[in-house]
Amino acid sequence: RKEVEQDPGPFNVPEGATVAFNCTYSNSASQSFFWYRQDCRKEPKLLMSVYSSGNEDGRFTAQLNRASQYISLLIRDSKLSDSATYLCVVTPRAGNNRKLIWGLGTSLAVNP
Amino acid sequence: NAGVMQNPRHLVRRRGQEARLRCSPMKGHSHVYWYRQLPEEGLKFMVYLQKENIIDESGMPKERFSAEFPKEGPSILRIQQVVRGDSAAYFCASSPGTSYSNQPQHFGDGTRLSIL
């Protein structure tokens, strides 16, 4: 089983749509969680950290369910510029180990 | 620009040559990470370094690959005797030297390595 699993998509949605991505992780001791986006295999860029209480940043909402080992990202009012690959990322455990474990990404295409 | 600087952006090598990839972390960051993204695959952790120390190299291939982060100068990822399978994008990231694992990592533009 992969450490971080995502539906690869692609998700094709019209502008203005709401779209949700899901991610599961296998290591229950995982400590920190993030969503990154990557455009055309350029460098990954941090979209948002994910907190246990859930958090929102503009049109983006992230949720974490530790019991189910599940992370989600909701994008409201999709824009053309949201087209990218969305990467679910976890750090395996607390302490000094900070390597990032990456999902393969979910591809989103927002169409006019 | 005080971001993570990687060079070169593109590197072409013939099989058997050596490749050296450089990474200067963001100002004030003392932790460096290297990741590799093979064509059509996800990012994979390779190595995590602090100044003059390798903290975690569990993602490094056992042979031909080495990394360092000297007291002065950039971090270097070195690949000896390159093979076609080493062709990939190599990303460097950095983070501050705090004890919190939830500090996000900031990425450089990457080095695209092509092996002829």
PDB file of N, CA and C in Angstrom, chain A residues 1-95:
ATOM      1  N   ARG A   1       0.852  -1.196   0.000  1.00  0.00           N
ATOM      2  CA  ARG A   1       0.000   0.000   0.000  1.00  0.00           C
ATOM      3  C   ARG A   1       0.890   1.249   0.000  1.00  0.00           C
ATOM      4  N   LYS A   2       0.543   2.226  -0.869  1.00  0.00           N
ATOM      5  CA  LYS A   2       1.313   3.465  -0.899  1.00  0.00           C
ATOM      6  C   LYS A   2       1.121   4.227   0.408  1.00  0.00           C
ATOM      7  N   GLU A   3       2.144   4.966   0.783  1.00  0.00           N
ATOM      8  CA  GLU A   3       2.052   5.739   2.023  1.00  0.00           C
ATOM      9  C   GLU A   3       1.024   6.857   1.919  1.00  0.00           C
ATOM     10  N   VAL A   4       0.919   7.463   0.760  1.00  0.00           N
ATOM     11  CA  VAL A   4      -0.062   8.521   0.537  1.00  0.00           C
ATOM     12  C   VAL A   4      -0.760   8.224  -0.787  1.00  0.00           C
ATOM     13  N   GLU A   5      -2.072   8.127  -0.750  1.00  0.00           N
ATOM     14  CA  GLU A   5      -2.815   7.769  -1.957  1.00  0.00           C
ATOM     15  C   GLU A   5      -3.800   8.861  -2.344  1.00  0.00           C
ATOM     16  N   GLN A   6      -3.811   9.134  -3.622  1.00  0.00           N
ATOM     17  CA  GLN A   6      -4.747  10.123  -4.163  1.00  0.00           C
ATOM     18  C   GLN A   6      -5.355   9.577  -5.439  1.00  0.00           C
ATOM     19  N   ASP A   7      -6.548  10.031  -5.734  1.00  0.00           N
ATOM     20  CA  ASP A   7      -7.178   9.748  -7.018  1.00  0.00           C
ATOM     21  C   ASP A   7      -6.454  10.598  -8.065  1.00  0.00           C
ATOM     22  N   PRO A   8      -5.868   9.984  -9.084  1.00  0.00           N
ATOM     23  CA  PRO A   8      -5.075  10.775 -10.033  1.00  0.00           C
ATOM     24  C   PRO A   8      -5.897  11.699 -10.926  1.00  0.00           C
ATOM     25  N   GLY A   9      -7.225  11.439 -11.003  1.00  0.00           N
ATOM     26  CA  GLY A   9      -8.044  12.241 -11.906  1.00  0.00           C
ATOM     27  C   GLY A   9      -7.836  11.780 -13.343  1.00  0.00           C
ATOM     28  N   PRO A  10      -7.956  12.651 -14.342  1.00  0.00           N
ATOM     29  CA  PRO A  10      -8.119  14.091 -14.178  1.00  0.00           C
ATOM     30  C   PRO A  10      -9.554  14.493 -13.833  1.00  0.00           C
ATOM     31  N   PHE A  11      -9.653  15.589 -13.126  1.00  0.00           N
ATOM     32  CA  PHE A  11     -10.929  16.215 -12.866  1.00  0.00           C
ATOM     33  C   PHE A  11     -11.072  17.354 -13.879  1.00  0.00           C
ATOM     34  N   ASN A  12     -12.116  17.278 -14.663  1.00  0.00           N
ATOM     35  CA  ASN A  12     -12.417  18.353 -15.613  1.00  0.00           C
ATOM     36  C   ASN A  12     -13.677  19.058 -15.136  1.00  0.00           C
ATOM     37  N   VAL A  13     -13.559  20.324 -14.785  1.00  0.00           N
ATOM     38  CA  VAL A  13     -14.709  21.054 -14.250  1.00  0.00           C
ATOM     39  C   VAL A  13     -14.832  22.385 -14.960  1.00  0.00           C
ATOM     40  N   PRO A  14     -16.052  22.932 -15.018  1.00  0.00           N
ATOM     41  CA  PRO A  14     -16.217  24.264 -15.598  1.00  0.00           C
ATOM     42  C   PRO A  14     -15.838  25.336 -14.592  1.00  0.00           C
ATOM     43  N   GLU A  15     -15.506  26.496 -15.107  1.00  0.00           N
ATOM     44  CA  GLU A  15     -15.248  27.644 -14.231  1.00  0.00           C
ATOM     45  C   GLU A  15     -16.418  27.835 -13.277  1.00  0.00           C
ATOM     46  N   GLY A  16     -16.103  28.180 -12.041  1.00  0.00           N
ATOM     47  CA  GLY A  16     -17.159  28.432 -11.068  1.00  0.00           C
ATOM     48  C   GLY A  16     -17.601  27.207 -10.295  1.00  0.00           C
ATOM     49  N   ALA A  17     -17.172  26.044 -10.736  1.00  0.00           N
ATOM     50  CA  ALA A  17     -17.583  24.811 -10.054  1.00  0.00           C
ATOM     51  C   ALA A  17     -16.860  24.657  -8.717  1.00  0.00           C
ATOM     52  N   THR A  18     -17.435  23.799  -7.884  1.00  0.00           N
ATOM     53  CA  THR A  18     -16.780  23.388  -6.640  1.00  0.00           C
ATOM     54  C   THR A  18     -16.238  21.978  -6.847  1.00  0.00           C
ATOM     55  N   VAL A  19     -15.009  21.766  -6.441  1.00  0.00           N
ATOM     56  CA  VAL A  19     -14.394  20.454  -6.640  1.00  0.00           C
ATOM     57  C   VAL A  19     -13.683  20.039  -5.356  1.00  0.00           C
ATOM     58  N   ALA A  20     -13.723  18.738  -5.068  1.00  0.00           N
ATOM     59  CA  ALA A  20     -13.105  18.226  -3.841  1.00  0.00           C
ATOM     60  C   ALA A  20     -12.132  17.107  -4.168  1.00  0.00           C
ATOM     61  N   PHE A  21     -10.995  17.143  -3.516  1.00  0.00           N
ATOM     62  CA  PHE A  21      -9.982  16.089  -3.662  1.00  0.00           C
ATOM     63  C   PHE A  21      -9.810  15.389  -2.326  1.00  0.00           C
ATOM     64  N   ASN A  22      -9.577  14.099  -2.400  1.00  0.00           N
ATOM     65  CA  ASN A  22      -9.367  13.316  -1.191  1.00  0.00           C
ATOM     66  C   ASN A  22      -7.995  12.668  -1.210  1.00  0.00           C
ATOM     67  N   CYS A  23      -7.534  12.353  -0.028  1.00  0.00           N
ATOM     68  CA  CYS A  23      -6.209  11.752   0.121  1.00  0.00           C
ATOM     69  C   CYS A  23      -6.238  10.887   1.373  1.00  0.00           C
ATOM     70  N   THR A  24      -5.638   9.712   1.306  1.00  0.00           N
ATOM     71  CA  THR A  24      -5.503   8.874   2.501  1.00  0.00           C
ATOM     72  C   THR A  24      -4.025   8.595   2.739  1.00  0.00           C
ATOM     73  N   TYR A  25      -3.671   8.417   4.001  1.00  0.00           N
ATOM     74  CA  TYR A  25      -2.287   8.114   4.343  1.00  0.00           C
ATOM     75  C   TYR A  25      -2.258   6.883   5.231  1.00  0.00           C
ATOM     76  N   SER A  26      -1.186   6.124   5.143  1.00  0.00           N
ATOM     77  CA  SER A  26      -1.157   4.815   5.792  1.00  0.00           C
ATOM     78  C   SER A  26      -0.534   4.840   7.186  1.00  0.00           C
ATOM     79  N   ASN A  27       0.313   5.818   7.461  1.00  0.00           N
ATOM     80  CA  ASN A  27       1.036   5.842   8.735  1.00  0.00           C
ATOM     81  C   ASN A  27       0.254   6.656   9.759  1.00  0.00           C
ATOM     82  N   SER A  28      -0.302   5.974  10.738  1.00  0.00           N
ATOM     83  CA  SER A  28      -1.140   6.672  11.717  1.00  0.00           C
ATOM     84  C   SER A  28      -0.338   7.644  12.575  1.00  0.00           C
ATOM     85  N   ALA A  29       0.998   7.511  12.565  1.00  0.00           N
ATOM     86  CA  ALA A  29       1.835   8.418  13.350  1.00  0.00           C
ATOM     87  C   ALA A  29       2.207   9.674  12.571  1.00  0.00           C
ATOM     88  N   SER A  30       1.685   9.820  11.361  1.00  0.00           N
ATOM     89  CA  SER A  30       2.002  11.003  10.559  1.00  0.00           C
ATOM     90  C   SER A  30       1.668  12.259  11.348  1.00  0.00           C
ATOM     91  N   GLN A  31       2.539  13.262  11.174  1.00  0.00           N
ATOM     92  CA  GLN A  31       2.466  14.388  12.085  1.00  0.00           C
ATOM     93  C   GLN A  31       1.922  15.658  11.458  1.00  0.00           C
ATOM     94  N   SER A  32       2.374  15.963  10.261  1.00  0.00           N
ATOM     95  CA  SER A  32       1.995  17.222   9.609  1.00  0.00           C
ATOM     96  C   SER A  32       1.495  16.923   8.210  1.00  0.00           C
ATOM     97  N   PHE A  33       0.612  17.815   7.738  1.00  0.00           N
ATOM     98  CA  PHE A  33      -0.088  17.557   6.485  1.00  0.00           C
ATOM     99  C   PHE A  33      -0.165  18.838   5.679  1.00  0.00           C
ATOM    100  N   PHE A  34      -0.002  18.685   4.380  1.00  0.00           N
ATOM    101  CA  PHE A  34       0.019  19.863   3.512  1.00  0.00           C
ATOM    102  C   PHE A  34      -0.642  19.531   2.188  1.00  0.00           C
ATOM    103  N   TRP A  35      -1.118  20.558   1.525  1.00  0.00           N
ATOM    104  CA  TRP A  35      -1.462  20.488   0.111  1.00  0.00           C
ATOM    105  C   TRP A  35      -0.502  21.404  -0.637  1.00  0.00           C
ATOM    106  N   TYR A  36       0.129  20.849  -1.671  1.00  0.00           N
ATOM    107  CA  TYR A  36       0.954  21.613  -2.589  1.00  0.00           C
ATOM    108  C   TYR A  36       0.290  21.563  -3.956  1.00  0.00           C
ATOM    109  N   ARG A  37       0.624  22.528  -4.810  1.00  0.00           N
ATOM    110  CA  ARG A  37       0.211  22.425  -6.204  1.00  0.00           C
ATOM    111  C   ARG A  37       1.456  22.471  -7.075  1.00  0.00           C
ATOM    112  N   GLN A  38       1.348  21.789  -8.203  1.00  0.00           N
ATOM    113  CA  GLN A  38       2.463  21.749  -9.145  1.00  0.00           C
ATOM    114  C   GLN A  38       1.919  22.002 -10.538  1.00  0.00           C
ATOM    115  N   ASP A  39       2.499  22.967 -11.228  1.00  0.00           N
ATOM    116  CA  ASP A  39       2.098  23.313 -12.586  1.00  0.00           C
ATOM    117  C   ASP A  39       3.094  22.737 -13.566  1.00  0.00           C
ATOM    118  N   CYS A  40       2.606  21.932 -14.493  1.00  0.00           N
ATOM    119  CA  CYS A  40       3.419  21.452 -15.617  1.00  0.00           C
ATOM    120  C   CYS A  40       4.817  21.013 -15.164  1.00  0.00           C
ATOM    121  N   ARG A  41       4.898  20.270 -14.060  1.00  0.00           N
ATOM    122  CA  ARG A  41       6.145  19.714 -13.556  1.00  0.00           C
ATOM    123  C   ARG A  41       7.174  20.800 -13.211  1.00  0.00           C
ATOM    124  N   LYS A  42       6.664  21.983 -12.898  1.00  0.00           N
ATOM    125  CA  LYS A  42       7.531  22.999 -12.298  1.00  0.00           C
ATOM    126  C   LYS A  42       7.681  22.671 -10.815  1.00  0.00           C
ATOM    127  N   GLU A  43       8.294  23.585 -10.062  1.00  0.00           N
ATOM    128  CA  GLU A  43       8.506  23.288  -8.653  1.00  0.00           C
ATOM    129  C   GLU A  43       7.176  23.263  -7.905  1.00  0.00           C
ATOM    130  N   PRO A  44       7.042  22.388  -6.909  1.00  0.00           N
ATOM    131  CA  PRO A  44       5.821  22.377  -6.104  1.00  0.00           C
ATOM    132  C   PRO A  44       5.744  23.653  -5.273  1.00  0.00           C
ATOM    133  N   LYS A  45       4.525  24.153  -5.124  1.00  0.00           N
ATOM    134  CA  LYS A  45       4.328  25.360  -4.313  1.00  0.00           C
ATOM    135  C   LYS A  45       3.313  25.051  -3.225  1.00  0.00           C
ATOM    136  N   LEU A  46       3.638  25.475  -2.015  1.00  0.00           N
ATOM    137  CA  LEU A  46       2.739  25.218  -0.896  1.00  0.00           C
ATOM    138  C   LEU A  46       1.419  25.948  -1.108  1.00  0.00           C
ATOM    139  N   LEU A  47       0.334  25.187  -1.030  1.00  0.00           N
ATOM    140  CA  LEU A  47      -0.996  25.774  -1.116  1.00  0.00           C
ATOM    141  C   LEU A  47      -1.492  26.104   0.297  1.00  0.00           C
ATOM    142  N   MET A  48      -1.464  25.101   1.154  1.00  0.00           N
ATOM    143  CA  MET A  48      -1.855  25.327   2.548  1.00  0.00           C
ATOM    144  C   MET A  48      -1.454  24.154   3.422  1.00  0.00           C
ATOM    145  N   SER A  49      -1.205  24.468   4.680  1.00  0.00           N
ATOM    146  CA  SER A  49      -1.050  23.418   5.683  1.00  0.00           C
ATOM    147  C   SER A  49      -2.446  22.942   6.073  1.00  0.00           C
ATOM    148  N   VAL A  50      -2.530  21.758   6.632  1.00  0.00           N
ATOM    149  CA  VAL A  50      -3.820  21.202   7.037  1.00  0.00           C
ATOM    150  C   VAL A  50      -3.795  20.967   8.536  1.00  0.00           C
ATOM    151  N   TYR A  51      -4.742  21.547   9.231  1.00  0.00           N
ATOM    152  CA  TYR A  51      -4.798  21.430  10.685  1.00  0.00           C
ATOM    153  C   TYR A  51      -5.971  20.569  11.106  1.00  0.00           C
ATOM    154  N   SER A  52      -5.846  20.007  12.307  1.00  0.00           N
ATOM    155  CA  SER A  52      -6.862  19.062  12.785  1.00  0.00           C
ATOM    156  C   SER A  52      -8.251  19.678  12.829  1.00  0.00           C
ATOM    157  N   SER A  53      -8.298  20.976  13.106  1.00  0.00           N
ATOM    158  CA  SER A  53      -9.607  21.631  13.231  1.00  0.00           C
ATOM    159  C   SER A  53     -10.163  22.045  11.879  1.00  0.00           C
ATOM    160  N   GLY A  54      -9.409  21.789  10.815  1.00  0.00           N
ATOM    161  CA  GLY A  54      -9.818  22.263   9.497  1.00  0.00           C
ATOM    162  C   GLY A  54      -9.431  23.723   9.333  1.00  0.00           C
ATOM    163  N   ASN A  55      -9.135  24.119   8.133  1.00  0.00           N
ATOM    164  CA  ASN A  55      -8.763  25.504   7.903  1.00  0.00           C
ATOM    165  C   ASN A  55      -9.135  25.946   6.503  1.00  0.00           C
ATOM    166  N   GLU A  56      -9.291  27.242   6.379  1.00  0.00           N
ATOM    167  CA  GLU A  56      -9.788  27.827   5.138  1.00  0.00           C
ATOM    168  C   GLU A  56      -8.857  28.960   4.736  1.00  0.00           C
ATOM    169  N   ASP A  57      -8.645  29.067   3.423  1.00  0.00           N
ATOM    170  CA  ASP A  57      -7.844  30.171   2.907  1.00  0.00           C
ATOM    171  C   ASP A  57      -8.517  30.623   1.614  1.00  0.00           C
ATOM    172  N   GLY A  58      -9.355  31.649   1.737  1.00  0.00           N
ATOM    173  CA  GLY A  58     -10.082  32.120   0.569  1.00  0.00           C
ATOM    174  C   GLY A  58     -11.026  31.053   0.044  1.00  0.00           C
ATOM    175  N   ARG A  59     -10.817  30.661  -1.206  1.00  0.00           N
ATOM    176  CA  ARG A  59     -11.692  29.659  -1.836  1.00  0.00           C
ATOM    177  C   ARG A  59     -11.307  28.224  -1.490  1.00  0.00           C
ATOM    178  N   PHE A  60     -10.272  28.055  -0.718  1.00  0.00           N
ATOM    179  CA  PHE A  60      -9.730  26.728  -0.428  1.00  0.00           C
ATOM    180  C   PHE A  60     -10.005  26.341   1.026  1.00  0.00           C
ATOM    181  N   THR A  61     -10.512  25.123   1.210  1.00  0.00           N
ATOM    182  CA  THR A  61     -10.759  24.603   2.551  1.00  0.00           C
ATOM    183  C   THR A  61     -10.124  23.237   2.667  1.00  0.00           C
ATOM    184  N   ALA A  62      -9.359  23.027   3.728  1.00  0.00           N
ATOM    185  CA  ALA A  62      -8.707  21.742   3.962  1.00  0.00           C
ATOM    186  C   ALA A  62      -9.258  21.125   5.237  1.00  0.00           C
ATOM    187  N   GLN A  63      -9.407  19.811   5.207  1.00  0.00           N
ATOM    188  CA  GLN A  63      -9.908  19.081   6.383  1.00  0.00           C
ATOM    189  C   GLN A  63      -8.996  17.894   6.648  1.00  0.00           C
ATOM    190  N   LEU A  64      -8.878  17.561   7.921  1.00  0.00           N
ATOM    191  CA  LEU A  64      -8.079  16.398   8.334  1.00  0.00           C
ATOM    192  C   LEU A  64      -8.928  15.533   9.242  1.00  0.00           C
ATOM    193  N   ASN A  65      -8.958  14.252   8.972  1.00  0.00           N
ATOM    194  CA  ASN A  65      -9.647  13.296   9.836  1.00  0.00           C
ATOM    195  C   ASN A  65      -8.608  12.257  10.255  1.00  0.00           C
ATOM    196  N   ARG A  66      -8.068  12.431  11.453  1.00  0.00           N
ATOM    197  CA  ARG A  66      -6.997  11.540  11.909  1.00  0.00           C
ATOM    198  C   ARG A  66      -7.503  10.109  12.133  1.00  0.00           C
ATOM    199  N   ALA A  67      -8.728   9.986  12.591  1.00  0.00           N
ATOM    200  CA  ALA A  67      -9.261   8.649  12.878  1.00  0.00           C
ATOM    201  C   ALA A  67      -9.332   7.821  11.598  1.00  0.00           C
ATOM    202  N   SER A  68      -9.733   8.471  10.505  1.00  0.00           N
ATOM    203  CA  SER A  68      -9.848   7.771   9.225  1.00  0.00           C
ATOM    204  C   SER A  68      -8.592   7.908   8.368  1.00  0.00           C
ATOM    205  N   GLN A  69      -7.613   8.699   8.848  1.00  0.00           N
ATOM    206  CA  GLN A  69      -6.367   8.925   8.107  1.00  0.00           C
ATOM    207  C   GLN A  69      -6.688   9.455   6.712  1.00  0.00           C
ATOM    208  N   TYR A  70      -7.385  10.562   6.715  1.00  0.00           N
ATOM    209  CA  TYR A  70      -7.978  11.099   5.497  1.00  0.00           C
ATOM    210  C   TYR A  70      -7.838  12.622   5.497  1.00  0.00           C
ATOM    211  N   ILE A  71      -7.454  13.152   4.336  1.00  0.00           N
ATOM    212  CA  ILE A  71      -7.296  14.599   4.177  1.00  0.00           C
ATOM    213  C   ILE A  71      -8.100  15.008   2.948  1.00  0.00           C
ATOM    214  N   SER A  72      -8.686  16.186   3.001  1.00  0.00           N
ATOM    215  CA  SER A  72      -9.443  16.643   1.837  1.00  0.00           C
ATOM    216  C   SER A  72      -9.097  18.083   1.524  1.00  0.00           C
ATOM    217  N   LEU A  73      -9.348  18.441   0.271  1.00  0.00           N
ATOM    218  CA  LEU A  73      -9.189  19.821  -0.177  1.00  0.00           C
ATOM    219  C   LEU A  73     -10.415  20.171  -0.996  1.00  0.00           C
ATOM    220  N   LEU A  74     -11.042  21.272  -0.643  1.00  0.00           N
ATOM    221  CA  LEU A  74     -12.224  21.748  -1.367  1.00  0.00           C
ATOM    222  C   LEU A  74     -11.875  23.074  -2.026  1.00  0.00           C
ATOM    223  N   ILE A  75     -12.164  23.171  -3.308  1.00  0.00           N
ATOM    224  CA  ILE A  75     -11.947  24.423  -4.030  1.00  0.00           C
ATOM    225  C   ILE A  75     -13.308  24.923  -4.496  1.00  0.00           C
ATOM    226  N   ARG A  76     -13.654  26.116  -4.060  1.00  0.00           N
ATOM    227  CA  ARG A  76     -14.926  26.715  -4.472  1.00  0.00           C
ATOM    228  C   ARG A  76     -14.683  27.714  -5.597  1.00  0.00           C
ATOM    229  N   ASP A  77     -15.713  27.931  -6.412  1.00  0.00           N
ATOM    230  CA  ASP A  77     -15.660  28.948  -7.461  1.00  0.00           C
ATOM    231  C   ASP A  77     -14.366  28.818  -8.279  1.00  0.00           C
ATOM    232  N   SER A  78     -14.177  27.655  -8.873  1.00  0.00           N
ATOM    233  CA  SER A  78     -12.930  27.354  -9.584  1.00  0.00           C
ATOM    234  C   SER A  78     -12.605  28.398 -10.642  1.00  0.00           C
ATOM    235  N   LYS A  79     -11.317  28.717 -10.733  1.00  0.00           N
ATOM    236  CA  LYS A  79     -10.800  29.636 -11.751  1.00  0.00           C
ATOM    237  C   LYS A  79      -9.949  28.855 -12.745  1.00  0.00           C
ATOM    238  N   LEU A  80      -9.791  29.413 -13.930  1.00  0.00           N
ATOM    239  CA  LEU A  80      -8.921  28.776 -14.925  1.00  0.00           C
ATOM    240  C   LEU A  80      -7.524  28.563 -14.358  1.00  0.00           C
ATOM    241  N   SER A  81      -7.069  29.524 -13.553  1.00  0.00           N
ATOM    242  CA  SER A  81      -5.716  29.453 -12.982  1.00  0.00           C
ATOM    243  C   SER A  81      -5.555  28.367 -11.928  1.00  0.00           C
ATOM    244  N   ASP A  82      -6.665  27.746 -11.532  1.00  0.00           N
ATOM    245  CA  ASP A  82      -6.569  26.640 -10.574  1.00  0.00           C
ATOM    246  C   ASP A  82      -6.129  25.338 -11.260  1.00  0.00           C
ATOM    247  N   SER A  83      -6.110  25.322 -12.579  1.00  0.00           N
ATOM    248  CA  SER A  83      -5.684  24.121 -13.311  1.00  0.00           C
ATOM    249  C   SER A  83      -4.242  23.784 -12.951  1.00  0.00           C
ATOM    250  N   ALA A  84      -4.053  22.605 -12.394  1.00  0.00           N
ATOM    251  CA  ALA A  84      -2.731  22.196 -11.903  1.00  0.00           C
ATOM    252  C   ALA A  84      -2.861  20.773 -11.372  1.00  0.00           C
ATOM    253  N   THR A  85      -1.761  20.254 -10.875  1.00  0.00           N
ATOM    254  CA  THR A  85      -1.791  18.987 -10.141  1.00  0.00           C
ATOM    255  C   THR A  85      -1.695  19.301  -8.657  1.00  0.00           C
ATOM    256  N   TYR A  86      -2.575  18.729  -7.870  1.00  0.00           N
ATOM    257  CA  TYR A  86      -2.640  18.991  -6.435  1.00  0.00           C
ATOM    258  C   TYR A  86      -2.045  17.798  -5.691  1.00  0.00           C
ATOM    259  N   LEU A  87      -1.053  18.085  -4.871  1.00  0.00           N
ATOM    260  CA  LEU A  87      -0.275  17.042  -4.215  1.00  0.00           C
ATOM    261  C   LEU A  87      -0.567  17.029  -2.721  1.00  0.00           C
ATOM    262  N   CYS A  88      -0.945  15.865  -2.250  1.00  0.00           N
ATOM    263  CA  CYS A  88      -1.177  15.646  -0.824  1.00  0.00           C
ATOM    264  C   CYS A  88       0.150  15.211  -0.212  1.00  0.00           C
ATOM    265  N   VAL A  89       0.541  15.828   0.890  1.00  0.00           N
ATOM    266  CA  VAL A  89       1.881  15.600   1.440  1.00  0.00           C
ATOM    267  C   VAL A  89       1.785  15.415   2.949  1.00  0.00           C
ATOM    268  N   VAL A  90       2.523  14.447   3.480  1.00  0.00           N
ATOM    269  CA  VAL A  90       2.555  14.252   4.928  1.00  0.00           C
ATOM    270  C   VAL A  90       4.006  14.149   5.388  1.00  0.00           C
ATOM    271  N   THR A  91       4.231  14.490   6.648  1.00  0.00           N
ATOM    272  CA  THR A  91       5.514  14.165   7.277  1.00  0.00           C
ATOM    273  C   THR A  91       5.270  12.980   8.191  1.00  0.00           C
ATOM    274  N   PRO A  92       6.182  12.016   8.194  1.00  0.00           N
ATOM    275  CA  PRO A  92       5.877  10.703   8.783  1.00  0.00           C
ATOM    276  C   PRO A  92       5.692  10.686  10.283  1.00  0.00           C
ATOM    277  N   ARG A  93       6.426  11.457  11.023  1.00  0.00           N
ATOM    278  CA  ARG A  93       6.282  11.418  12.478  1.00  0.00           C
ATOM    279  C   ARG A  93       6.937  12.653  13.058  1.00  0.00           C
ATOM    280  N   ALA A  94       6.752  12.835  14.353  1.00  0.00           N
ATOM    281  CA  ALA A  94       7.273  14.018  15.035  1.00  0.00           C
ATOM    282  C   ALA A  94       8.774  13.887  15.235  1.00  0.00           C
ATOM    283  N   GLY A  95       9.332  14.886  15.864  1.00  0.00           N
ATOM    284  CA  GLY A  95      10.759  14.852  16.149  1.00  0.00           C
ATOM    285  C   GLY A  95      11.556  15.434  15.016  1.00  0.00           C
TER     286      GLY A  95
END
